[in-house]
Amino acid sequence: MRTRVLVASTFIGFAASFLALAAALAQTDANAGRYVAANCANCHGTDGVARGAMPSLAGQKKDYVVEQMRAFRDGKRPATVMHQISKGYTDAQIDAVADHFARQPAAR
């Protein structure tokens, strides 16, 4: 009987730890795009709303941003610096940042 209680409590402890870890990872994933997007602010503005000649990213469709970032990274779209910057991002990071900008209100 004591063994069953010990096994059950150990299992519950592992389950609780797993759930806590899953919640923490989900929160990290939810913020991943925002963290990567902070690198874009110098040229494309805070939250993707550019001031000046650079295009705003806020409100752009996710698929469009992903396509353009991969085109820069893969050398299929000419650029001054974006081809260098985009090489530093994984597909998951590009997806996350594109999702982040797609959720922002479009520039006015």
PDB file of N, CA, C and O in Angstrom, residues 25-93:
ATOM      1  N   LEU A  25       6.665  27.218 -21.226  1.00  0.00           N
ATOM      2  CA  LEU A  25       7.069  27.177 -22.631  1.00  0.00           C
ATOM      3  C   LEU A  25       6.035  27.852 -23.519  1.00  0.00           C
ATOM      4  O   LEU A  25       6.386  28.538 -24.478  1.00  0.00           O
ATOM      5  N   ALA A  26       4.765  27.662 -23.217  1.00  0.00           N
ATOM      6  CA  ALA A  26       3.712  28.310 -24.005  1.00  0.00           C
ATOM      7  C   ALA A  26       3.827  29.823 -23.902  1.00  0.00           C
ATOM      8  O   ALA A  26       3.655  30.538 -24.883  1.00  0.00           O
ATOM      9  N   GLN A  27       4.106  30.336 -22.716  1.00  0.00           N
ATOM     10  CA  GLN A  27       4.267  31.775 -22.538  1.00  0.00           C
ATOM     11  C   GLN A  27       5.489  32.269 -23.303  1.00  0.00           C
ATOM     12  O   GLN A  27       5.453  33.319 -23.931  1.00  0.00           O
ATOM     13  N   THR A  28       6.580  31.506 -23.256  1.00  0.00           N
ATOM     14  CA  THR A  28       7.778  31.878 -23.996  1.00  0.00           C
ATOM     15  C   THR A  28       7.480  31.916 -25.485  1.00  0.00           C
ATOM     16  O   THR A  28       7.868  32.838 -26.183  1.00  0.00           O
ATOM     17  N   ASP A  29       6.778  30.910 -25.997  1.00  0.00           N
ATOM     18  CA  ASP A  29       6.426  30.881 -27.413  1.00  0.00           C
ATOM     19  C   ASP A  29       5.533  32.059 -27.786  1.00  0.00           C
ATOM     20  O   ASP A  29       5.680  32.620 -28.862  1.00  0.00           O
ATOM     21  N   ALA A  30       4.615  32.419 -26.910  1.00  0.00           N
ATOM     22  CA  ALA A  30       3.718  33.536 -27.185  1.00  0.00           C
ATOM     23  C   ALA A  30       4.494  34.842 -27.307  1.00  0.00           C
ATOM     24  O   ALA A  30       4.102  35.737 -28.049  1.00  0.00           O
ATOM     25  N   ASN A  31       5.600  34.959 -26.605  1.00  0.00           N
ATOM     26  CA  ASN A  31       6.401  36.176 -26.633  1.00  0.00           C
ATOM     27  C   ASN A  31       7.549  36.121 -27.632  1.00  0.00           C
ATOM     28  O   ASN A  31       8.211  37.133 -27.855  1.00  0.00           O
ATOM     29  N   ALA A  32       7.784  34.964 -28.235  1.00  0.00           N
ATOM     30  CA  ALA A  32       8.930  34.800 -29.127  1.00  0.00           C
ATOM     31  C   ALA A  32       8.914  35.822 -30.260  1.00  0.00           C
ATOM     32  O   ALA A  32       9.939  36.433 -30.560  1.00  0.00           O
ATOM     33  N   GLY A  33       7.769  36.010 -30.886  1.00  0.00           N
ATOM     34  CA  GLY A  33       7.671  36.975 -31.975  1.00  0.00           C
ATOM     35  C   GLY A  33       7.942  38.391 -31.525  1.00  0.00           C
ATOM     36  O   GLY A  33       8.607  39.160 -32.232  1.00  0.00           O
ATOM     37  N   ARG A  34       7.449  38.727 -30.362  1.00  0.00           N
ATOM     38  CA  ARG A  34       7.673  40.075 -29.827  1.00  0.00           C
ATOM     39  C   ARG A  34       9.158  40.310 -29.561  1.00  0.00           C
ATOM     40  O   ARG A  34       9.684  41.389 -29.837  1.00  0.00           O
ATOM     41  N   TYR A  35       9.839  39.289 -29.043  1.00  0.00           N
ATOM     42  CA  TYR A  35      11.266  39.430 -28.755  1.00  0.00           C
ATOM     43  C   TYR A  35      12.069  39.619 -30.038  1.00  0.00           C
ATOM     44  O   TYR A  35      12.953  40.466 -30.101  1.00  0.00           O
ATOM     45  N   VAL A  36      11.767  38.832 -31.064  1.00  0.00           N
ATOM     46  CA  VAL A  36      12.476  38.975 -32.341  1.00  0.00           C
ATOM     47  C   VAL A  36      12.117  40.308 -32.987  1.00  0.00           C
ATOM     48  O   VAL A  36      12.978  40.986 -33.555  1.00  0.00           O
ATOM     49  N   ALA A  37      10.867  40.712 -32.891  1.00  0.00           N
ATOM     50  CA  ALA A  37      10.410  41.960 -33.505  1.00  0.00           C
ATOM     51  C   ALA A  37      11.117  43.179 -32.923  1.00  0.00           C
ATOM     52  O   ALA A  37      11.229  44.206 -33.602  1.00  0.00           O
ATOM     53  N   ALA A  38      11.608  43.075 -31.721  1.00  0.00           N
ATOM     54  CA  ALA A  38      12.334  44.198 -31.126  1.00  0.00           C
ATOM     55  C   ALA A  38      13.551  44.563 -31.972  1.00  0.00           C
ATOM     56  O   ALA A  38      13.940  45.731 -32.035  1.00  0.00           O
ATOM     57  N   ASN A  39      14.118  43.586 -32.665  1.00  0.00           N
ATOM     58  CA  ASN A  39      15.260  43.851 -33.541  1.00  0.00           C
ATOM     59  C   ASN A  39      14.867  44.645 -34.783  1.00  0.00           C
ATOM     60  O   ASN A  39      15.709  45.264 -35.415  1.00  0.00           O
ATOM     61  N   CYS A  40      13.612  44.607 -35.137  1.00  0.00           N
ATOM     62  CA  CYS A  40      13.125  45.282 -36.352  1.00  0.00           C
ATOM     63  C   CYS A  40      12.804  46.754 -36.102  1.00  0.00           C
ATOM     64  O   CYS A  40      12.639  47.526 -37.055  1.00  0.00           O
ATOM     65  N   ALA A  41      12.694  47.137 -34.839  1.00  0.00           N
ATOM     66  CA  ALA A  41      12.217  48.477 -34.478  1.00  0.00           C
ATOM     67  C   ALA A  41      13.115  49.597 -34.994  1.00  0.00           C
ATOM     68  O   ALA A  41      12.613  50.671 -35.328  1.00  0.00           O
ATOM     69  N   ASN A  42      14.401  49.372 -35.081  1.00  0.00           N
ATOM     70  CA  ASN A  42      15.304  50.440 -35.538  1.00  0.00           C
ATOM     71  C   ASN A  42      14.929  50.970 -36.911  1.00  0.00           C
ATOM     72  O   ASN A  42      15.001  52.170 -37.150  1.00  0.00           O
ATOM     73  N   CYS A  43      14.528  50.076 -37.805  1.00  0.00           N
ATOM     74  CA  CYS A  43      14.191  50.502 -39.169  1.00  0.00           C
ATOM     75  C   CYS A  43      12.682  50.566 -39.423  1.00  0.00           C
ATOM     76  O   CYS A  43      12.222  51.452 -40.130  1.00  0.00           O
ATOM     77  N   HIS A  44      11.953  49.614 -38.852  1.00  0.00           N
ATOM     78  CA  HIS A  44      10.530  49.496 -39.164  1.00  0.00           C
ATOM     79  C   HIS A  44       9.617  50.062 -38.076  1.00  0.00           C
ATOM     80  O   HIS A  44       8.401  49.937 -38.170  1.00  0.00           O
ATOM     81  N   GLY A  45      10.207  50.659 -37.051  1.00  0.00           N
ATOM     82  CA  GLY A  45       9.428  51.323 -36.011  1.00  0.00           C
ATOM     83  C   GLY A  45       8.939  50.391 -34.914  1.00  0.00           C
ATOM     84  O   GLY A  45       8.859  49.183 -35.093  1.00  0.00           O
ATOM     85  N   THR A  46       8.625  50.998 -33.802  1.00  0.00           N
ATOM     86  CA  THR A  46       8.097  50.251 -32.663  1.00  0.00           C
ATOM     87  C   THR A  46       6.793  49.591 -33.069  1.00  0.00           C
ATOM     88  O   THR A  46       5.922  50.220 -33.664  1.00  0.00           O
ATOM     89  N   ASP A  47       6.661  48.334 -32.765  1.00  0.00           N
ATOM     90  CA  ASP A  47       5.493  47.525 -33.132  1.00  0.00           C
ATOM     91  C   ASP A  47       5.234  47.508 -34.635  1.00  0.00           C
ATOM     92  O   ASP A  47       4.121  47.296 -35.086  1.00  0.00           O
ATOM     93  N   GLY A  48       6.283  47.783 -35.428  1.00  0.00           N
ATOM     94  CA  GLY A  48       6.171  47.679 -36.876  1.00  0.00           C
ATOM     95  C   GLY A  48       5.561  48.871 -37.571  1.00  0.00           C
ATOM     96  O   GLY A  48       5.265  48.810 -38.762  1.00  0.00           O
ATOM     97  N   VAL A  49       5.370  49.974 -36.869  1.00  0.00           N
ATOM     98  CA  VAL A  49       4.829  51.189 -37.476  1.00  0.00           C
ATOM     99  C   VAL A  49       6.014  52.106 -37.799  1.00  0.00           C
ATOM    100  O   VAL A  49       6.562  52.759 -36.920  1.00  0.00           O
ATOM    101  N   ALA A  50       6.396  52.122 -39.074  1.00  0.00           N
ATOM    102  CA  ALA A  50       7.579  52.862 -39.512  1.00  0.00           C
ATOM    103  C   ALA A  50       7.304  54.344 -39.646  1.00  0.00           C
ATOM    104  O   ALA A  50       6.192  54.765 -39.953  1.00  0.00           O
ATOM    105  N   ARG A  51       8.326  55.117 -39.436  1.00  0.00           N
ATOM    106  CA  ARG A  51       8.301  56.555 -39.670  1.00  0.00           C
ATOM    107  C   ARG A  51       9.322  56.823 -40.753  1.00  0.00           C
ATOM    108  O   ARG A  51      10.505  56.567 -40.588  1.00  0.00           O
ATOM    109  N   GLY A  52       8.896  57.290 -41.884  1.00  0.00           N
ATOM    110  CA  GLY A  52       9.841  57.574 -42.954  1.00  0.00           C
ATOM    111  C   GLY A  52       9.727  56.587 -44.103  1.00  0.00           C
ATOM    112  O   GLY A  52       8.643  56.068 -44.378  1.00  0.00           O
ATOM    113  N   ALA A  53      10.859  56.310 -44.749  1.00  0.00           N
ATOM    114  CA  ALA A  53      10.867  55.553 -45.997  1.00  0.00           C
ATOM    115  C   ALA A  53      10.699  54.046 -45.830  1.00  0.00           C
ATOM    116  O   ALA A  53      10.307  53.367 -46.766  1.00  0.00           O
ATOM    117  N   MET A  54      11.000  53.513 -44.688  1.00  0.00           N
ATOM    118  CA  MET A  54      10.891  52.063 -44.492  1.00  0.00           C
ATOM    119  C   MET A  54       9.427  51.642 -44.452  1.00  0.00           C
ATOM    120  O   MET A  54       8.580  52.372 -43.940  1.00  0.00           O
ATOM    121  N   PRO A  55       9.136  50.459 -44.970  1.00  0.00           N
ATOM    122  CA  PRO A  55       7.742  49.990 -44.922  1.00  0.00           C
ATOM    123  C   PRO A  55       7.326  49.602 -43.508  1.00  0.00           C
ATOM    124  O   PRO A  55       8.135  49.095 -42.734  1.00  0.00           O
ATOM    125  N   SER A  56       6.082  49.864 -43.189  1.00  0.00           N
ATOM    126  CA  SER A  56       5.523  49.412 -41.909  1.00  0.00           C
ATOM    127  C   SER A  56       5.220  47.927 -42.023  1.00  0.00           C
ATOM    128  O   SER A  56       4.778  47.440 -43.066  1.00  0.00           O
ATOM    129  N   LEU A  57       5.460  47.217 -40.944  1.00  0.00           N
ATOM    130  CA  LEU A  57       5.185  45.781 -40.902  1.00  0.00           C
ATOM    131  C   LEU A  57       3.896  45.478 -40.151  1.00  0.00           C
ATOM    132  O   LEU A  57       3.319  44.407 -40.318  1.00  0.00           O
ATOM    133  N   ALA A  58       3.449  46.421 -39.338  1.00  0.00           N
ATOM    134  CA  ALA A  58       2.236  46.223 -38.547  1.00  0.00           C
ATOM    135  C   ALA A  58       1.039  45.987 -39.446  1.00  0.00           C
ATOM    136  O   ALA A  58       0.824  46.720 -40.412  1.00  0.00           O
ATOM    137  N   GLY A  59       0.284  44.950 -39.145  1.00  0.00           N
ATOM    138  CA  GLY A  59      -0.925  44.652 -39.890  1.00  0.00           C
ATOM    139  C   GLY A  59      -0.708  43.910 -41.199  1.00  0.00           C
ATOM    140  O   GLY A  59      -1.673  43.578 -41.878  1.00  0.00           O
ATOM    141  N   GLN A  60       0.555  43.630 -41.549  1.00  0.00           N
ATOM    142  CA  GLN A  60       0.822  42.855 -42.763  1.00  0.00           C
ATOM    143  C   GLN A  60       0.361  41.409 -42.552  1.00  0.00           C
ATOM    144  O   GLN A  60       0.411  40.886 -41.445  1.00  0.00           O
ATOM    145  N   LYS A  61      -0.047  40.767 -43.605  1.00  0.00           N
ATOM    146  CA  LYS A  61      -0.445  39.366 -43.511  1.00  0.00           C
ATOM    147  C   LYS A  61       0.775  38.515 -43.177  1.00  0.00           C
ATOM    148  O   LYS A  61       1.867  38.742 -43.703  1.00  0.00           O
ATOM    149  N   LYS A  62       0.565  37.552 -42.286  1.00  0.00           N
ATOM    150  CA  LYS A  62       1.662  36.703 -41.828  1.00  0.00           C
ATOM    151  C   LYS A  62       2.372  36.029 -42.995  1.00  0.00           C
ATOM    152  O   LYS A  62       3.604  36.029 -43.064  1.00  0.00           O
ATOM    153  N   ASP A  63       1.616  35.452 -43.909  1.00  0.00           N
ATOM    154  CA  ASP A  63       2.224  34.736 -45.041  1.00  0.00           C
ATOM    155  C   ASP A  63       3.111  35.647 -45.879  1.00  0.00           C
ATOM    156  O   ASP A  63       4.157  35.224 -46.368  1.00  0.00           O
ATOM    157  N   TYR A  64       2.706  36.892 -46.034  1.00  0.00           N
ATOM    158  CA  TYR A  64       3.489  37.848 -46.815  1.00  0.00           C
ATOM    159  C   TYR A  64       4.823  38.134 -46.123  1.00  0.00           C
ATOM    160  O   TYR A  64       5.879  38.138 -46.774  1.00  0.00           O
ATOM    161  N   VAL A  65       4.791  38.382 -44.823  1.00  0.00           N
ATOM    162  CA  VAL A  65       6.026  38.682 -44.089  1.00  0.00           C
ATOM    163  C   VAL A  65       6.962  37.477 -44.133  1.00  0.00           C
ATOM    164  O   VAL A  65       8.168  37.617 -44.354  1.00  0.00           O
ATOM    165  N   VAL A  66       6.412  36.280 -43.932  1.00  0.00           N
ATOM    166  CA  VAL A  66       7.226  35.059 -43.986  1.00  0.00           C
ATOM    167  C   VAL A  66       7.874  34.931 -45.359  1.00  0.00           C
ATOM    168  O   VAL A  66       9.080  34.685 -45.473  1.00  0.00           O
ATOM    169  N   GLU A  67       7.093  35.108 -46.400  1.00  0.00           N
ATOM    170  CA  GLU A  67       7.596  34.980 -47.769  1.00  0.00           C
ATOM    171  C   GLU A  67       8.723  35.978 -48.037  1.00  0.00           C
ATOM    172  O   GLU A  67       9.758  35.624 -48.622  1.00  0.00           O
ATOM    173  N   GLN A  68       8.533  37.222 -47.615  1.00  0.00           N
ATOM    174  CA  GLN A  68       9.541  38.252 -47.859  1.00  0.00           C
ATOM    175  C   GLN A  68      10.813  38.002 -47.050  1.00  0.00           C
ATOM    176  O   GLN A  68      11.925  38.150 -47.578  1.00  0.00           O
ATOM    177  N   MET A  69      10.667  37.626 -45.800  1.00  0.00           N
ATOM    178  CA  MET A  69      11.842  37.352 -44.958  1.00  0.00           C
ATOM    179  C   MET A  69      12.656  36.189 -45.525  1.00  0.00           C
ATOM    180  O   MET A  69      13.886  36.246 -45.568  1.00  0.00           O
ATOM    181  N   ARG A  70      11.973  35.153 -45.959  1.00  0.00           N
ATOM    182  CA  ARG A  70      12.687  34.004 -46.539  1.00  0.00           C
ATOM    183  C   ARG A  70      13.328  34.374 -47.874  1.00  0.00           C
ATOM    184  O   ARG A  70      14.415  33.895 -48.193  1.00  0.00           O
ATOM    185  N   ALA A  71      12.675  35.228 -48.644  1.00  0.00           N
ATOM    186  CA  ALA A  71      13.256  35.680 -49.909  1.00  0.00           C
ATOM    187  C   ALA A  71      14.527  36.489 -49.656  1.00  0.00           C
ATOM    188  O   ALA A  71      15.532  36.308 -50.363  1.00  0.00           O
ATOM    189  N   PHE A  72      14.514  37.358 -48.649  1.00  0.00           N
ATOM    190  CA  PHE A  72      15.729  38.096 -48.275  1.00  0.00           C
ATOM    191  C   PHE A  72      16.817  37.111 -47.848  1.00  0.00           C
ATOM    192  O   PHE A  72      17.956  37.187 -48.312  1.00  0.00           O
ATOM    193  N   ARG A  73      16.449  36.197 -46.954  1.00  0.00           N
ATOM    194  CA  ARG A  73      17.415  35.252 -46.391  1.00  0.00           C
ATOM    195  C   ARG A  73      18.038  34.368 -47.472  1.00  0.00           C
ATOM    196  O   ARG A  73      19.231  34.093 -47.444  1.00  0.00           O
ATOM    197  N   ASP A  74      17.219  33.942 -48.424  1.00  0.00           N
ATOM    198  CA  ASP A  74      17.683  33.015 -49.452  1.00  0.00           C
ATOM    199  C   ASP A  74      18.301  33.718 -50.665  1.00  0.00           C
ATOM    200  O   ASP A  74      18.663  33.075 -51.645  1.00  0.00           O
ATOM    201  N   GLY A  75      18.404  35.063 -50.601  1.00  0.00           N
ATOM    202  CA  GLY A  75      19.018  35.822 -51.685  1.00  0.00           C
ATOM    203  C   GLY A  75      18.139  35.982 -52.908  1.00  0.00           C
ATOM    204  O   GLY A  75      18.618  36.340 -53.979  1.00  0.00           O
ATOM    205  N   LYS A  76      16.839  35.751 -52.762  1.00  0.00           N
ATOM    206  CA  LYS A  76      15.912  35.864 -53.892  1.00  0.00           C
ATOM    207  C   LYS A  76      15.325  37.267 -54.035  1.00  0.00           C
ATOM    208  O   LYS A  76      14.708  37.572 -55.043  1.00  0.00           O
ATOM    209  N   ARG A  77      15.502  38.091 -53.015  1.00  0.00           N
ATOM    210  CA  ARG A  77      15.019  39.469 -53.079  1.00  0.00           C
ATOM    211  C   ARG A  77      16.193  40.391 -52.766  1.00  0.00           C
ATOM    212  O   ARG A  77      16.846  40.241 -51.735  1.00  0.00           O
ATOM    213  N   PRO A  78      16.468  41.351 -53.642  1.00  0.00           N
ATOM    214  CA  PRO A  78      17.595  42.247 -53.396  1.00  0.00           C
ATOM    215  C   PRO A  78      17.344  43.144 -52.182  1.00  0.00           C
ATOM    216  O   PRO A  78      16.197  43.492 -51.884  1.00  0.00           O
ATOM    217  N   ALA A  79      18.422  43.483 -51.513  1.00  0.00           N
ATOM    218  CA  ALA A  79      18.311  44.309 -50.312  1.00  0.00           C
ATOM    219  C   ALA A  79      19.641  44.978 -50.019  1.00  0.00           C
ATOM    220  O   ALA A  79      20.675  44.582 -50.553  1.00  0.00           O
ATOM    221  N   THR A  80      19.584  45.971 -49.157  1.00  0.00           N
ATOM    222  CA  THR A  80      20.823  46.598 -48.702  1.00  0.00           C
ATOM    223  C   THR A  80      21.350  45.872 -47.469  1.00  0.00           C
ATOM    224  O   THR A  80      22.508  45.483 -47.429  1.00  0.00           O
ATOM    225  N   VAL A  81      20.492  45.667 -46.479  1.00  0.00           N
ATOM    226  CA  VAL A  81      20.926  44.965 -45.265  1.00  0.00           C
ATOM    227  C   VAL A  81      20.017  43.796 -44.869  1.00  0.00           C
ATOM    228  O   VAL A  81      20.434  42.936 -44.112  1.00  0.00           O
ATOM    229  N   MET A  82      18.799  43.762 -45.398  1.00  0.00           N
ATOM    230  CA  MET A  82      17.856  42.722 -44.964  1.00  0.00           C
ATOM    231  C   MET A  82      18.344  41.312 -45.277  1.00  0.00           C
ATOM    232  O   MET A  82      18.067  40.382 -44.529  1.00  0.00           O
ATOM    233  N   HIS A  83      19.082  41.129 -46.352  1.00  0.00           N
ATOM    234  CA  HIS A  83      19.591  39.795 -46.660  1.00  0.00           C
ATOM    235  C   HIS A  83      20.580  39.339 -45.591  1.00  0.00           C
ATOM    236  O   HIS A  83      20.639  38.159 -45.273  1.00  0.00           O
ATOM    237  N   GLN A  84      21.316  40.263 -45.009  1.00  0.00           N
ATOM    238  CA  GLN A  84      22.252  39.912 -43.935  1.00  0.00           C
ATOM    239  C   GLN A  84      21.513  39.675 -42.625  1.00  0.00           C
ATOM    240  O   GLN A  84      21.797  38.715 -41.911  1.00  0.00           O
ATOM    241  N   ILE A  85      20.572  40.535 -42.308  1.00  0.00           N
ATOM    242  CA  ILE A  85      19.828  40.416 -41.063  1.00  0.00           C
ATOM    243  C   ILE A  85      18.996  39.138 -41.047  1.00  0.00           C
ATOM    244  O   ILE A  85      18.997  38.400 -40.063  1.00  0.00           O
ATOM    245  N   SER A  86      18.319  38.864 -42.124  1.00  0.00           N
ATOM    246  CA  SER A  86      17.405  37.716 -42.169  1.00  0.00           C
ATOM    247  C   SER A  86      18.117  36.378 -42.068  1.00  0.00           C
ATOM    248  O   SER A  86      17.519  35.386 -41.644  1.00  0.00           O
ATOM    249  N   LYS A  87      19.386  36.314 -42.416  1.00  0.00           N
ATOM    250  CA  LYS A  87      20.137  35.065 -42.310  1.00  0.00           C
ATOM    251  C   LYS A  87      20.308  34.624 -40.863  1.00  0.00           C
ATOM    252  O   LYS A  87      20.596  33.465 -40.601  1.00  0.00           O
ATOM    253  N   GLY A  88      20.111  35.532 -39.939  1.00  0.00           N
ATOM    254  CA  GLY A  88      20.260  35.204 -38.527  1.00  0.00           C
ATOM    255  C   GLY A  88      19.037  34.560 -37.903  1.00  0.00           C
ATOM    256  O   GLY A  88      19.058  34.233 -36.718  1.00  0.00           O
ATOM    257  N   TYR A  89      17.966  34.358 -38.671  1.00  0.00           N
ATOM    258  CA  TYR A  89      16.722  33.847 -38.106  1.00  0.00           C
ATOM    259  C   TYR A  89      16.360  32.469 -38.638  1.00  0.00           C
ATOM    260  O   TYR A  89      16.515  32.195 -39.831  1.00  0.00           O
ATOM    261  N   THR A  90      15.857  31.646 -37.746  1.00  0.00           N
ATOM    262  CA  THR A  90      15.360  30.328 -38.134  1.00  0.00           C
ATOM    263  C   THR A  90      13.956  30.478 -38.720  1.00  0.00           C
ATOM    264  O   THR A  90      13.327  31.539 -38.569  1.00  0.00           O
ATOM    265  N   ASP A  91      13.463  29.418 -39.353  1.00  0.00           N
ATOM    266  CA  ASP A  91      12.096  29.445 -39.869  1.00  0.00           C
ATOM    267  C   ASP A  91      11.099  29.688 -38.745  1.00  0.00           C
ATOM    268  O   ASP A  91      10.128  30.422 -38.918  1.00  0.00           O
ATOM    269  N   ALA A  92      11.332  29.089 -37.577  1.00  0.00           N
ATOM    270  CA  ALA A  92      10.422  29.279 -36.444  1.00  0.00           C
ATOM    271  C   ALA A  92      10.414  30.732 -35.983  1.00  0.00           C
ATOM    272  O   ALA A  92       9.358  31.281 -35.644  1.00  0.00           O
ATOM    273  N   GLN A  93      11.569  31.370 -35.960  1.00  0.00           N
ATOM    274  CA  GLN A  93      11.634  32.774 -35.560  1.00  0.00           C
ATOM    275  C   GLN A  93      10.961  33.672 -36.593  1.00  0.00           C
ATOM    276  O   GLN A  93      10.275  34.627 -36.233  1.00  0.00           O
TER     277      GLN A  93
END
